[in-house]
JSON list of C-alpha atoms in Angstrom, two decimals:
[
{"chain": "A", "resi": 1, "resn": "VAL", "atom": "CA", "xyz": [-32.89, 201.73, 126.77]},
{"chain": "A", "resi": 2, "resn": "ASN", "atom": "CA", "xyz": [-34.76, 201.61, 130.09]},
{"chain": "A", "resi": 3, "resn": "ASP", "atom": "CA", "xyz": [-35.92, 198.29, 130.92]},
{"chain": "A", "resi": 4, "resn": "SER", "atom": "CA", "xyz": [-38.87, 200.58, 132.73]},
{"chain": "A", "resi": 5, "resn": "THR", "atom": "CA", "xyz": [-39.64, 201.58, 129.01]},
{"chain": "A", "resi": 6, "resn": "HIS", "atom": "CA", "xyz": [-40.47, 197.96, 128.56]},
{"chain": "A", "resi": 7, "resn": "PHE", "atom": "CA", "xyz": [-42.07, 196.38, 131.36]},
{"chain": "A", "resi": 8, "resn": "GLN", "atom": "CA", "xyz": [-45.05, 197.32, 134.06]},
{"chain": "A", "resi": 9, "resn": "PHE", "atom": "CA", "xyz": [-46.04, 194.90, 136.60]},
{"chain": "A", "resi": 10, "resn": "GLY", "atom": "CA", "xyz": [-49.34, 195.89, 138.28]},
{"chain": "A", "resi": 11, "resn": "ARG", "atom": "CA", "xyz": [-52.68, 194.03, 139.57]},
{"chain": "A", "resi": 12, "resn": "VAL", "atom": "CA", "xyz": [-56.41, 193.65, 137.24]},
{"chain": "A", "resi": 13, "resn": "ALA", "atom": "CA", "xyz": [-59.12, 192.00, 139.44]},
{"chain": "A", "resi": 14, "resn": "GLY", "atom": "CA", "xyz": [-56.81, 190.51, 141.68]},
{"chain": "A", "resi": 15, "resn": "HIS", "atom": "CA", "xyz": [-54.41, 188.65, 139.11]},
{"chain": "A", "resi": 16, "resn": "ALA", "atom": "CA", "xyz": [-50.74, 189.72, 138.84]},
{"chain": "A", "resi": 17, "resn": "VAL", "atom": "CA", "xyz": [-50.43, 191.36, 135.32]},
{"chain": "A", "resi": 18, "resn": "ALA", "atom": "CA", "xyz": [-47.33, 192.52, 133.44]},
{"chain": "A", "resi": 19, "resn": "ARG", "atom": "CA", "xyz": [-47.76, 194.86, 130.72]},
{"chain": "A", "resi": 20, "resn": "LEU", "atom": "CA", "xyz": [-45.04, 194.89, 127.72]},
{"chain": "A", "resi": 21, "resn": "ARG", "atom": "CA", "xyz": [-44.63, 197.34, 124.95]},
{"chain": "A", "resi": 22, "resn": "GLY", "atom": "CA", "xyz": [-42.26, 198.21, 122.23]},
{"chain": "A", "resi": 23, "resn": "ASP", "atom": "CA", "xyz": [-40.02, 195.53, 120.82]},
{"chain": "A", "resi": 24, "resn": "ILE", "atom": "CA", "xyz": [-38.67, 192.85, 122.41]},
{"chain": "A", "resi": 25, "resn": "ASP", "atom": "CA", "xyz": [-35.53, 190.86, 121.19]},
{"chain": "A", "resi": 26, "resn": "LEU", "atom": "CA", "xyz": [-32.47, 189.50, 121.41]},
{"chain": "A", "resi": 27, "resn": "SER", "atom": "CA", "xyz": [-30.84, 192.51, 123.19]},
{"chain": "A", "resi": 28, "resn": "ASN", "atom": "CA", "xyz": [-33.80, 192.75, 126.07]},
{"chain": "A", "resi": 29, "resn": "ALA", "atom": "CA", "xyz": [-35.56, 189.22, 126.26]},
{"chain": "A", "resi": 30, "resn": "ALA", "atom": "CA", "xyz": [-33.52, 187.59, 129.05]},
{"chain": "A", "resi": 31, "resn": "THR", "atom": "CA", "xyz": [-34.12, 190.83, 130.91]},
{"chain": "A", "resi": 32, "resn": "ILE", "atom": "CA", "xyz": [-37.20, 191.33, 130.52]},
{"chain": "A", "resi": 33, "resn": "LYS", "atom": "CA", "xyz": [-38.00, 187.35, 131.31]},
{"chain": "A", "resi": 34, "resn": "ARG", "atom": "CA", "xyz": [-35.86, 188.22, 134.63]},
{"chain": "A", "resi": 35, "resn": "SER", "atom": "CA", "xyz": [-38.04, 191.49, 135.76]},
{"chain": "A", "resi": 36, "resn": "ILE", "atom": "CA", "xyz": [-41.39, 189.21, 135.29]},
{"chain": "A", "resi": 37, "resn": "VAL", "atom": "CA", "xyz": [-39.84, 186.51, 137.45]},
{"chain": "A", "resi": 38, "resn": "GLU", "atom": "CA", "xyz": [-38.74, 188.69, 139.88]},
{"chain": "A", "resi": 39, "resn": "SER", "atom": "CA", "xyz": [-42.23, 190.31, 140.49]},
{"chain": "A", "resi": 40, "resn": "ILE", "atom": "CA", "xyz": [-44.31, 187.19, 140.47]},
{"chain": "A", "resi": 41, "resn": "SER", "atom": "CA", "xyz": [-45.04, 185.61, 144.30]},
{"chain": "A", "resi": 42, "resn": "ASN", "atom": "CA", "xyz": [-44.90, 182.20, 144.90]},
{"chain": "A", "resi": 43, "resn": "HIS", "atom": "CA", "xyz": [-48.92, 182.93, 145.92]},
{"chain": "A", "resi": 44, "resn": "GLU", "atom": "CA", "xyz": [-50.20, 183.53, 142.29]},
{"chain": "A", "resi": 45, "resn": "HIS", "atom": "CA", "xyz": [-52.29, 181.37, 140.68]},
{"chain": "A", "resi": 46, "resn": "LYS", "atom": "CA", "xyz": [-52.22, 182.90, 137.49]},
{"chain": "A", "resi": 47, "resn": "VAL", "atom": "CA", "xyz": [-50.18, 185.20, 135.75]},
{"chain": "A", "resi": 48, "resn": "VAL", "atom": "CA", "xyz": [-51.28, 187.29, 132.93]},
{"chain": "A", "resi": 49, "resn": "VAL", "atom": "CA", "xyz": [-48.27, 188.50, 130.16]},
{"chain": "A", "resi": 50, "resn": "ASP", "atom": "CA", "xyz": [-50.31, 191.47, 128.44]},
{"chain": "A", "resi": 51, "resn": "LEU", "atom": "CA", "xyz": [-48.67, 191.86, 124.88]},
{"chain": "A", "resi": 52, "resn": "GLU", "atom": "CA", "xyz": [-50.92, 194.47, 123.60]},
{"chain": "A", "resi": 53, "resn": "GLN", "atom": "CA", "xyz": [-48.35, 197.44, 123.82]},
{"chain": "A", "resi": 54, "resn": "VAL", "atom": "CA", "xyz": [-45.86, 195.44, 121.83]},
{"chain": "A", "resi": 55, "resn": "GLU", "atom": "CA", "xyz": [-44.87, 196.50, 118.26]},
{"chain": "A", "resi": 56, "resn": "TYR", "atom": "CA", "xyz": [-42.48, 193.76, 117.48]},
{"chain": "A", "resi": 57, "resn": "LEU", "atom": "CA", "xyz": [-41.27, 190.18, 118.82]},
{"chain": "A", "resi": 58, "resn": "ASP", "atom": "CA", "xyz": [-38.35, 188.32, 117.58]},
{"chain": "A", "resi": 59, "resn": "SER", "atom": "CA", "xyz": [-37.70, 184.41, 118.14]},
{"chain": "A", "resi": 60, "resn": "ALA", "atom": "CA", "xyz": [-35.99, 185.48, 121.40]},
{"chain": "A", "resi": 61, "resn": "GLY", "atom": "CA", "xyz": [-38.75, 186.75, 122.91]},
{"chain": "A", "resi": 62, "resn": "ILE", "atom": "CA", "xyz": [-40.90, 184.08, 121.88]},
{"chain": "A", "resi": 63, "resn": "GLY", "atom": "CA", "xyz": [-38.48, 181.41, 123.48]},
{"chain": "A", "resi": 64, "resn": "MET", "atom": "CA", "xyz": [-38.51, 183.82, 126.50]},
{"chain": "A", "resi": 65, "resn": "LEU", "atom": "CA", "xyz": [-42.51, 183.60, 127.24]},
{"chain": "A", "resi": 66, "resn": "PHE", "atom": "CA", "xyz": [-41.66, 179.62, 126.59]},
{"chain": "A", "resi": 67, "resn": "ASP", "atom": "CA", "xyz": [-38.92, 179.64, 129.25]},
{"chain": "A", "resi": 68, "resn": "LEU", "atom": "CA", "xyz": [-41.55, 182.02, 131.40]},
{"chain": "A", "resi": 69, "resn": "TRP", "atom": "CA", "xyz": [-44.29, 179.35, 130.65]},
{"chain": "A", "resi": 70, "resn": "ARG", "atom": "CA", "xyz": [-42.18, 176.01, 131.66]},
{"chain": "A", "resi": 71, "resn": "ARG", "atom": "CA", "xyz": [-41.27, 177.89, 134.75]},
{"chain": "A", "resi": 72, "resn": "LEU", "atom": "CA", "xyz": [-44.38, 178.59, 136.14]},
{"chain": "A", "resi": 73, "resn": "THR", "atom": "CA", "xyz": [-45.84, 175.43, 134.91]},
{"chain": "A", "resi": 74, "resn": "VAL", "atom": "CA", "xyz": [-43.15, 173.73, 137.52]},
{"chain": "A", "resi": 75, "resn": "HIS", "atom": "CA", "xyz": [-44.74, 175.75, 140.14]},
{"chain": "A", "resi": 76, "resn": "GLU", "atom": "CA", "xyz": [-48.42, 175.24, 139.38]},
{"chain": "A", "resi": 77, "resn": "GLN", "atom": "CA", "xyz": [-48.95, 178.75, 138.00]},
{"chain": "A", "resi": 78, "resn": "GLU", "atom": "CA", "xyz": [-50.89, 179.57, 134.95]},
{"chain": "A", "resi": 79, "resn": "LEU", "atom": "CA", "xyz": [-49.51, 181.75, 132.22]},
{"chain": "A", "resi": 80, "resn": "ILE", "atom": "CA", "xyz": [-52.35, 183.53, 130.33]},
{"chain": "A", "resi": 81, "resn": "LEU", "atom": "CA", "xyz": [-51.28, 185.89, 127.07]},
{"chain": "A", "resi": 82, "resn": "VAL", "atom": "CA", "xyz": [-52.97, 189.27, 125.58]},
{"chain": "A", "resi": 83, "resn": "VAL", "atom": "CA", "xyz": [-52.31, 188.56, 122.01]},
{"chain": "A", "resi": 84, "resn": "PRO", "atom": "CA", "xyz": [-55.34, 190.57, 120.31]},
{"chain": "A", "resi": 85, "resn": "ALA", "atom": "CA", "xyz": [-56.23, 190.10, 116.63]},
{"chain": "A", "resi": 86, "resn": "GLY", "atom": "CA", "xyz": [-54.32, 191.40, 113.99]},
{"chain": "A", "resi": 87, "resn": "SER", "atom": "CA", "xyz": [-51.23, 192.17, 116.56]},
{"chain": "A", "resi": 88, "resn": "PRO", "atom": "CA", "xyz": [-47.84, 192.23, 115.19]},
{"chain": "A", "resi": 89, "resn": "VAL", "atom": "CA", "xyz": [-47.06, 189.75, 118.58]},
{"chain": "A", "resi": 90, "resn": "LEU", "atom": "CA", "xyz": [-50.11, 187.40, 116.73]},
{"chain": "A", "resi": 91, "resn": "ARG", "atom": "CA", "xyz": [-47.73, 187.92, 113.26]},
{"chain": "A", "resi": 92, "resn": "SER", "atom": "CA", "xyz": [-44.93, 186.50, 114.68]},
{"chain": "A", "resi": 93, "resn": "LEU", "atom": "CA", "xyz": [-46.56, 183.70, 116.90]},
{"chain": "A", "resi": 94, "resn": "GLN", "atom": "CA", "xyz": [-47.93, 182.49, 113.83]},
{"chain": "A", "resi": 95, "resn": "VAL", "atom": "CA", "xyz": [-45.04, 182.24, 112.06]},
{"chain": "A", "resi": 96, "resn": "SER", "atom": "CA", "xyz": [-43.15, 180.72, 114.86]},
{"chain": "A", "resi": 97, "resn": "GLY", "atom": "CA", "xyz": [-45.64, 177.61, 115.04]},
{"chain": "A", "resi": 98, "resn": "TRP", "atom": "CA", "xyz": [-48.24, 178.73, 117.23]},
{"chain": "A", "resi": 99, "resn": "PRO", "atom": "CA", "xyz": [-50.92, 177.72, 118.52]},
{"chain": "A", "resi": 100, "resn": "THR", "atom": "CA", "xyz": [-49.31, 175.66, 121.68]},
{"chain": "A", "resi": 101, "resn": "ASP", "atom": "CA", "xyz": [-49.83, 174.85, 124.73]},
{"chain": "A", "resi": 102, "resn": "ILE", "atom": "CA", "xyz": [-49.90, 178.17, 126.09]},
{"chain": "A", "resi": 103, "resn": "LYS", "atom": "CA", "xyz": [-53.15, 179.90, 127.11]},
{"chain": "A", "resi": 104, "resn": "ALA", "atom": "CA", "xyz": [-53.49, 183.05, 124.67]},
{"chain": "A", "resi": 105, "resn": "VAL", "atom": "CA", "xyz": [-56.53, 185.53, 124.98]},
{"chain": "A", "resi": 106, "resn": "GLU", "atom": "CA", "xyz": [-57.61, 188.31, 122.63]},
{"chain": "A", "resi": 107, "resn": "THR", "atom": "CA", "xyz": [-57.99, 191.20, 125.92]},
{"chain": "A", "resi": 108, "resn": "LEU", "atom": "CA", "xyz": [-56.81, 191.77, 129.70]},
{"chain": "A", "resi": 109, "resn": "GLN", "atom": "CA", "xyz": [-60.36, 191.50, 130.57]},
{"chain": "A", "resi": 110, "resn": "GLU", "atom": "CA", "xyz": [-60.48, 187.87, 129.25]},
{"chain": "A", "resi": 111, "resn": "ALA", "atom": "CA", "xyz": [-57.47, 187.14, 130.75]},
{"chain": "A", "resi": 112, "resn": "THR", "atom": "CA", "xyz": [-58.52, 188.32, 134.72]},
{"chain": "A", "resi": 113, "resn": "GLU", "atom": "CA", "xyz": [-62.15, 186.65, 133.71]},
{"chain": "A", "resi": 114, "resn": "VAL", "atom": "CA", "xyz": [-60.54, 183.15, 132.54]},
{"chain": "A", "resi": 115, "resn": "ALA", "atom": "CA", "xyz": [-61.24, 181.01, 135.84]},
{"chain": "A", "resi": 116, "resn": "PRO", "atom": "CA", "xyz": [-58.40, 180.17, 137.47]},
{"chain": "B", "resi": 1, "resn": "VAL", "atom": "CA", "xyz": [-22.08, 203.70, 107.35]},
{"chain": "B", "resi": 2, "resn": "SER", "atom": "CA", "xyz": [-25.01, 203.08, 105.08]},
{"chain": "B", "resi": 3, "resn": "THR", "atom": "CA", "xyz": [-25.08, 203.66, 101.16]},
{"chain": "B", "resi": 4, "resn": "ASP", "atom": "CA", "xyz": [-28.21, 203.99, 99.27]},
{"chain": "B", "resi": 5, "resn": "HIS", "atom": "CA", "xyz": [-28.37, 203.51, 95.32]},
{"chain": "B", "resi": 6, "resn": "GLY", "atom": "CA", "xyz": [-32.14, 204.26, 95.37]},
{"chain": "B", "resi": 7, "resn": "ASN", "atom": "CA", "xyz": [-33.14, 200.62, 94.70]},
{"chain": "B", "resi": 8, "resn": "GLN", "atom": "CA", "xyz": [-29.73, 198.93, 96.51]},
{"chain": "B", "resi": 9, "resn": "TRP", "atom": "CA", "xyz": [-28.64, 199.82, 100.01]},
{"chain": "B", "resi": 10, "resn": "GLN", "atom": "CA", "xyz": [-26.31, 198.10, 101.91]},
{"chain": "B", "resi": 11, "resn": "THR", "atom": "CA", "xyz": [-25.26, 198.62, 105.63]},
{"chain": "B", "resi": 12, "resn": "SER", "atom": "CA", "xyz": [-22.89, 197.02, 108.03]},
{"chain": "B", "resi": 13, "resn": "LEU", "atom": "CA", "xyz": [-23.47, 196.69, 111.97]},
{"chain": "B", "resi": 14, "resn": "ARG", "atom": "CA", "xyz": [-21.39, 195.41, 115.11]},
{"chain": "B", "resi": 15, "resn": "ALA", "atom": "CA", "xyz": [-22.66, 191.82, 116.16]},
{"chain": "B", "resi": 16, "resn": "ASP", "atom": "CA", "xyz": [-24.10, 192.84, 118.91]},
{"chain": "B", "resi": 17, "resn": "ALA", "atom": "CA", "xyz": [-27.86, 192.42, 119.68]},
{"chain": "B", "resi": 18, "resn": "THR", "atom": "CA", "xyz": [-28.36, 196.25, 120.64]},
{"chain": "B", "resi": 19, "resn": "GLN", "atom": "CA", "xyz": [-28.13, 197.43, 116.92]},
{"chain": "B", "resi": 20, "resn": "LEU", "atom": "CA", "xyz": [-30.78, 195.26, 115.89]},
{"chain": "B", "resi": 21, "resn": "VAL", "atom": "CA", "xyz": [-33.26, 197.97, 116.95]},
{"chain": "B", "resi": 22, "resn": "LEU", "atom": "CA", "xyz": [-31.12, 200.68, 114.88]},
{"chain": "B", "resi": 23, "resn": "LEU", "atom": "CA", "xyz": [-31.61, 197.93, 111.87]},
{"chain": "B", "resi": 24, "resn": "ARG", "atom": "CA", "xyz": [-35.06, 197.93, 112.13]},
{"chain": "B", "resi": 25, "resn": "ARG", "atom": "CA", "xyz": [-35.31, 201.99, 112.58]},
{"chain": "B", "resi": 26, "resn": "ALA", "atom": "CA", "xyz": [-33.27, 202.19, 109.02]},
{"chain": "B", "resi": 27, "resn": "LEU", "atom": "CA", "xyz": [-34.94, 199.29, 106.96]},
{"chain": "B", "resi": 28, "resn": "ARG", "atom": "CA", "xyz": [-38.31, 200.13, 108.02]},
{"chain": "B", "resi": 29, "resn": "ARG", "atom": "CA", "xyz": [-37.60, 203.74, 106.64]},
{"chain": "B", "resi": 30, "resn": "TRP", "atom": "CA", "xyz": [-36.01, 201.90, 103.62]},
{"chain": "B", "resi": 31, "resn": "LEU", "atom": "CA", "xyz": [-39.00, 199.99, 102.79]},
{"chain": "B", "resi": 32, "resn": "THR", "atom": "CA", "xyz": [-41.52, 202.14, 103.53]},
{"chain": "B", "resi": 33, "resn": "GLU", "atom": "CA", "xyz": [-39.94, 204.50, 101.26]},
{"chain": "B", "resi": 34, "resn": "ARG", "atom": "CA", "xyz": [-40.41, 201.86, 98.43]},
{"chain": "B", "resi": 35, "resn": "GLY", "atom": "CA", "xyz": [-43.99, 201.68, 99.08]},
{"chain": "B", "resi": 36, "resn": "VAL", "atom": "CA", "xyz": [-43.75, 198.21, 100.33]},
{"chain": "B", "resi": 37, "resn": "GLU", "atom": "CA", "xyz": [-46.82, 197.94, 102.89]},
{"chain": "B", "resi": 38, "resn": "PRO", "atom": "CA", "xyz": [-46.72, 197.72, 106.96]},
{"chain": "B", "resi": 39, "resn": "ASN", "atom": "CA", "xyz": [-47.79, 193.95, 107.06]},
{"chain": "B", "resi": 40, "resn": "LEU", "atom": "CA", "xyz": [-45.43, 193.00, 104.41]},
{"chain": "B", "resi": 41, "resn": "VAL", "atom": "CA", "xyz": [-42.48, 195.42, 105.82]},
{"chain": "B", "resi": 42, "resn": "TYR", "atom": "CA", "xyz": [-42.88, 193.90, 109.60]},
{"chain": "B", "resi": 43, "resn": "ASP", "atom": "CA", "xyz": [-42.65, 190.29, 108.21]},
{"chain": "B", "resi": 44, "resn": "MET", "atom": "CA", "xyz": [-39.24, 191.72, 106.22]},
{"chain": "B", "resi": 45, "resn": "LEU", "atom": "CA", "xyz": [-38.25, 193.29, 109.42]},
{"chain": "B", "resi": 46, "resn": "VAL", "atom": "CA", "xyz": [-38.85, 189.76, 111.46]},
{"chain": "B", "resi": 47, "resn": "GLY", "atom": "CA", "xyz": [-37.53, 187.64, 108.70]},
{"chain": "B", "resi": 48, "resn": "CYS", "atom": "CA", "xyz": [-33.89, 189.98, 108.47]},
{"chain": "B", "resi": 49, "resn": "GLY", "atom": "CA", "xyz": [-33.99, 190.22, 112.08]},
{"chain": "B", "resi": 50, "resn": "GLU", "atom": "CA", "xyz": [-33.81, 186.85, 112.49]},
{"chain": "B", "resi": 51, "resn": "ALA", "atom": "CA", "xyz": [-30.86, 186.45, 110.23]},
{"chain": "B", "resi": 52, "resn": "VAL", "atom": "CA", "xyz": [-28.86, 188.69, 112.19]},
{"chain": "B", "resi": 53, "resn": "ALA", "atom": "CA", "xyz": [-29.81, 187.35, 115.27]},
{"chain": "B", "resi": 54, "resn": "ASN", "atom": "CA", "xyz": [-28.70, 183.88, 113.98]},
{"chain": "B", "resi": 55, "resn": "ALA", "atom": "CA", "xyz": [-25.24, 185.64, 113.14]},
{"chain": "B", "resi": 56, "resn": "ILE", "atom": "CA", "xyz": [-24.92, 187.17, 116.54]},
{"chain": "B", "resi": 57, "resn": "GLU", "atom": "CA", "xyz": [-25.65, 184.36, 118.23]},
{"chain": "B", "resi": 58, "resn": "HIS", "atom": "CA", "xyz": [-23.51, 181.61, 116.41]},
{"chain": "B", "resi": 59, "resn": "ALA", "atom": "CA", "xyz": [-20.94, 183.30, 114.03]},
{"chain": "B", "resi": 60, "resn": "TYR", "atom": "CA", "xyz": [-18.69, 185.09, 116.42]},
{"chain": "B", "resi": 61, "resn": "GLY", "atom": "CA", "xyz": [-17.32, 184.47, 119.29]},
{"chain": "B", "resi": 62, "resn": "PRO", "atom": "CA", "xyz": [-16.82, 186.85, 122.21]},
{"chain": "B", "resi": 63, "resn": "SER", "atom": "CA", "xyz": [-14.90, 189.44, 120.85]},
{"chain": "B", "resi": 64, "resn": "GLY", "atom": "CA", "xyz": [-17.72, 189.53, 118.02]},
{"chain": "B", "resi": 65, "resn": "GLY", "atom": "CA", "xyz": [-17.69, 190.78, 114.43]},
{"chain": "B", "resi": 66, "resn": "ILE", "atom": "CA", "xyz": [-19.20, 192.07, 111.39]},
{"chain": "B", "resi": 67, "resn": "ILE", "atom": "CA", "xyz": [-22.45, 191.73, 110.02]},
{"chain": "B", "resi": 68, "resn": "SER", "atom": "CA", "xyz": [-23.39, 193.07, 106.41]},
{"chain": "B", "resi": 69, "resn": "ILE", "atom": "CA", "xyz": [-26.82, 193.49, 105.28]},
{"chain": "B", "resi": 70, "resn": "GLY", "atom": "CA", "xyz": [-28.12, 194.53, 101.72]},
{"chain": "B", "resi": 71, "resn": "ALA", "atom": "CA", "xyz": [-31.39, 195.26, 100.65]},
{"chain": "B", "resi": 72, "resn": "GLU", "atom": "CA", "xyz": [-32.73, 195.39, 97.00]},
{"chain": "B", "resi": 73, "resn": "ARG", "atom": "CA", "xyz": [-35.67, 196.77, 95.13]},
{"chain": "B", "resi": 74, "resn": "MET", "atom": "CA", "xyz": [-36.26, 194.64, 92.22]},
{"chain": "B", "resi": 75, "resn": "PRO", "atom": "CA", "xyz": [-39.32, 195.26, 89.86]},
{"chain": "B", "resi": 76, "resn": "ASP", "atom": "CA", "xyz": [-41.31, 192.46, 91.49]},
{"chain": "B", "resi": 77, "resn": "ALA", "atom": "CA", "xyz": [-39.33, 191.80, 94.90]},
{"chain": "B", "resi": 78, "resn": "ILE", "atom": "CA", "xyz": [-37.42, 192.77, 98.00]},
{"chain": "B", "resi": 79, "resn": "GLY", "atom": "CA", "xyz": [-34.40, 190.57, 98.35]},
{"chain": "B", "resi": 80, "resn": "LEU", "atom": "CA", "xyz": [-32.53, 190.74, 101.78]},
{"chain": "B", "resi": 81, "resn": "THR", "atom": "CA", "xyz": [-28.93, 189.43, 102.38]},
{"chain": "B", "resi": 82, "resn": "VAL", "atom": "CA", "xyz": [-27.64, 189.50, 105.47]},
{"chain": "B", "resi": 83, "resn": "ARG", "atom": "CA", "xyz": [-23.76, 187.91, 105.81]},
{"chain": "B", "resi": 84, "resn": "ASP", "atom": "CA", "xyz": [-21.28, 187.11, 108.11]},
{"chain": "B", "resi": 85, "resn": "PHE", "atom": "CA", "xyz": [-18.07, 186.70, 108.12]},
{"chain": "B", "resi": 86, "resn": "GLY", "atom": "CA", "xyz": [-17.55, 183.88, 110.62]},
{"chain": "B", "resi": 87, "resn": "ARG", "atom": "CA", "xyz": [-18.51, 180.40, 111.33]},
{"chain": "B", "resi": 88, "resn": "TRP", "atom": "CA", "xyz": [-21.99, 179.76, 112.92]},
{"chain": "B", "resi": 89, "resn": "ARG", "atom": "CA", "xyz": [-21.81, 176.89, 115.63]},
{"chain": "B", "resi": 90, "resn": "SER", "atom": "CA", "xyz": [-24.67, 174.50, 116.08]},
{"chain": "B", "resi": 91, "resn": "PRO", "atom": "CA", "xyz": [-27.73, 176.17, 118.06]},
{"chain": "B", "resi": 92, "resn": "ARG", "atom": "CA", "xyz": [-27.46, 175.08, 121.47]},
{"chain": "B", "resi": 93, "resn": "VAL", "atom": "CA", "xyz": [-30.38, 174.94, 122.72]},
{"chain": "B", "resi": 94, "resn": "ALA", "atom": "CA", "xyz": [-34.29, 173.91, 120.51]},
{"chain": "B", "resi": 95, "resn": "TYR", "atom": "CA", "xyz": [-35.91, 177.45, 120.29]},
{"chain": "B", "resi": 96, "resn": "ARG", "atom": "CA", "xyz": [-32.92, 179.08, 118.48]},
{"chain": "B", "resi": 97, "resn": "GLY", "atom": "CA", "xyz": [-33.66, 177.08, 115.73]},
{"chain": "B", "resi": 98, "resn": "ARG", "atom": "CA", "xyz": [-37.13, 178.78, 115.64]},
{"chain": "B", "resi": 99, "resn": "GLY", "atom": "CA", "xyz": [-35.25, 181.63, 113.99]},
{"chain": "B", "resi": 100, "resn": "ILE", "atom": "CA", "xyz": [-34.95, 180.22, 110.95]},
{"chain": "B", "resi": 101, "resn": "LEU", "atom": "CA", "xyz": [-38.62, 178.42, 111.08]},
{"chain": "B", "resi": 102, "resn": "MET", "atom": "CA", "xyz": [-39.92, 182.12, 110.75]},
{"chain": "B", "resi": 103, "resn": "MET", "atom": "CA", "xyz": [-37.65, 182.89, 108.35]},
{"chain": "B", "resi": 104, "resn": "GLN", "atom": "CA", "xyz": [-39.08, 180.45, 106.33]},
{"chain": "B", "resi": 105, "resn": "GLU", "atom": "CA", "xyz": [-42.74, 180.76, 107.03]},
{"chain": "B", "resi": 106, "resn": "LEU", "atom": "CA", "xyz": [-42.28, 184.40, 106.78]},
{"chain": "B", "resi": 107, "resn": "ALA", "atom": "CA", "xyz": [-40.15, 184.94, 103.20]},
{"chain": "B", "resi": 108, "resn": "ASP", "atom": "CA", "xyz": [-41.05, 183.52, 99.90]},
{"chain": "B", "resi": 109, "resn": "SER", "atom": "CA", "xyz": [-37.42, 182.04, 99.54]},
{"chain": "B", "resi": 110, "resn": "VAL", "atom": "CA", "xyz": [-34.81, 181.46, 101.92]},
{"chain": "B", "resi": 111, "resn": "GLU", "atom": "CA", "xyz": [-31.27, 180.79, 101.15]},
{"chain": "B", "resi": 112, "resn": "ILE", "atom": "CA", "xyz": [-28.60, 179.52, 103.66]},
{"chain": "B", "resi": 113, "resn": "SER", "atom": "CA", "xyz": [-25.29, 179.43, 102.29]},
{"chain": "B", "resi": 114, "resn": "PRO", "atom": "CA", "xyz": [-22.78, 178.42, 104.52]},
{"chain": "B", "resi": 115, "resn": "SER", "atom": "CA", "xyz": [-19.06, 178.84, 103.27]},
{"chain": "B", "resi": 116, "resn": "ASN", "atom": "CA", "xyz": [-15.23, 178.90, 105.02]},
{"chain": "B", "resi": 117, "resn": "THR", "atom": "CA", "xyz": [-15.39, 182.70, 104.67]},
{"chain": "B", "resi": 118, "resn": "GLY", "atom": "CA", "xyz": [-18.45, 183.24, 106.28]},
{"chain": "B", "resi": 119, "resn": "THR", "atom": "CA", "xyz": [-22.33, 182.61, 105.96]},
{"chain": "B", "resi": 120, "resn": "THR", "atom": "CA", "xyz": [-24.85, 184.30, 103.10]},
{"chain": "B", "resi": 121, "resn": "VAL", "atom": "CA", "xyz": [-28.60, 184.37, 104.26]},
{"chain": "B", "resi": 122, "resn": "GLU", "atom": "CA", "xyz": [-30.76, 185.20, 101.46]},
{"chain": "B", "resi": 123, "resn": "LEU", "atom": "CA", "xyz": [-33.94, 186.39, 101.46]},
{"chain": "B", "resi": 124, "resn": "ARG", "atom": "CA", "xyz": [-37.03, 187.37, 98.87]},
{"chain": "B", "resi": 125, "resn": "TRP", "atom": "CA", "xyz": [-40.29, 188.54, 99.21]},
{"chain": "B", "resi": 126, "resn": "ARG", "atom": "CA", "xyz": [-42.54, 188.78, 95.94]},
{"chain": "B", "resi": 127, "resn": "LEU", "atom": "CA", "xyz": [-44.25, 191.84, 95.59]},
{"chain": "B", "resi": 128, "resn": "GLU", "atom": "CA", "xyz": [-48.16, 191.58, 94.83]},
{"chain": "B", "resi": 129, "resn": "GLY", "atom": "CA", "xyz": [-49.34, 193.67, 91.57]},
{"chain": "B", "resi": 130, "resn": "SER", "atom": "CA", "xyz": [-45.65, 194.29, 90.33]},
{"chain": "B", "resi": 131, "resn": "PRO", "atom": "CA", "xyz": [-45.64, 195.07, 86.67]}
]
């Protein structure tokens, strides 16, 4: 499986946005995290990870999001997740002990509008 | 290698994370064909996936091993069984324990039975409106 099918990086309203899609599990979570981290410049205040197109998320994927959040927090960068209501991702997060300190919103628009 | 006897399905796979997506594809088809609704299918795929991921990470050394997965359609429930033939090492980092928490939240019952010859995880979901 090509990583590019799971990960796309771009800018929306001046903010760094990583769009993930497909299945995120133990087989690709570490690679996806590396791709995100390598795409983020030190100058970003806010990093949006859009999970709207993700069809499956397991505990390795959730652990990856926590690692990413911790890493960004150390650099005083904010992580915002896009997690639509009723999505598979929301279900996985809920049964894993969500909510947490990680900020999550329902749409990409909300994510890019939240004050930095 | 998979066997399918209508209400019972059995497969085995290498203890390798790249096998997870193949297992999900096959199990999704089997559960859907047995009338399990999509949201519940997702819960079952995640629950079973966590049990298999645990076995991949903790049961075997670098040389790997085999994991056996069984599914059973009972009159009022679905049972999924994940069996490995190694010995679980304790999780090294805290979040790995999240998989077990998720299984417990997702399934109506979870039984983890370690033994000298391997570990068996049994997950069960009651089916609403079953006769």
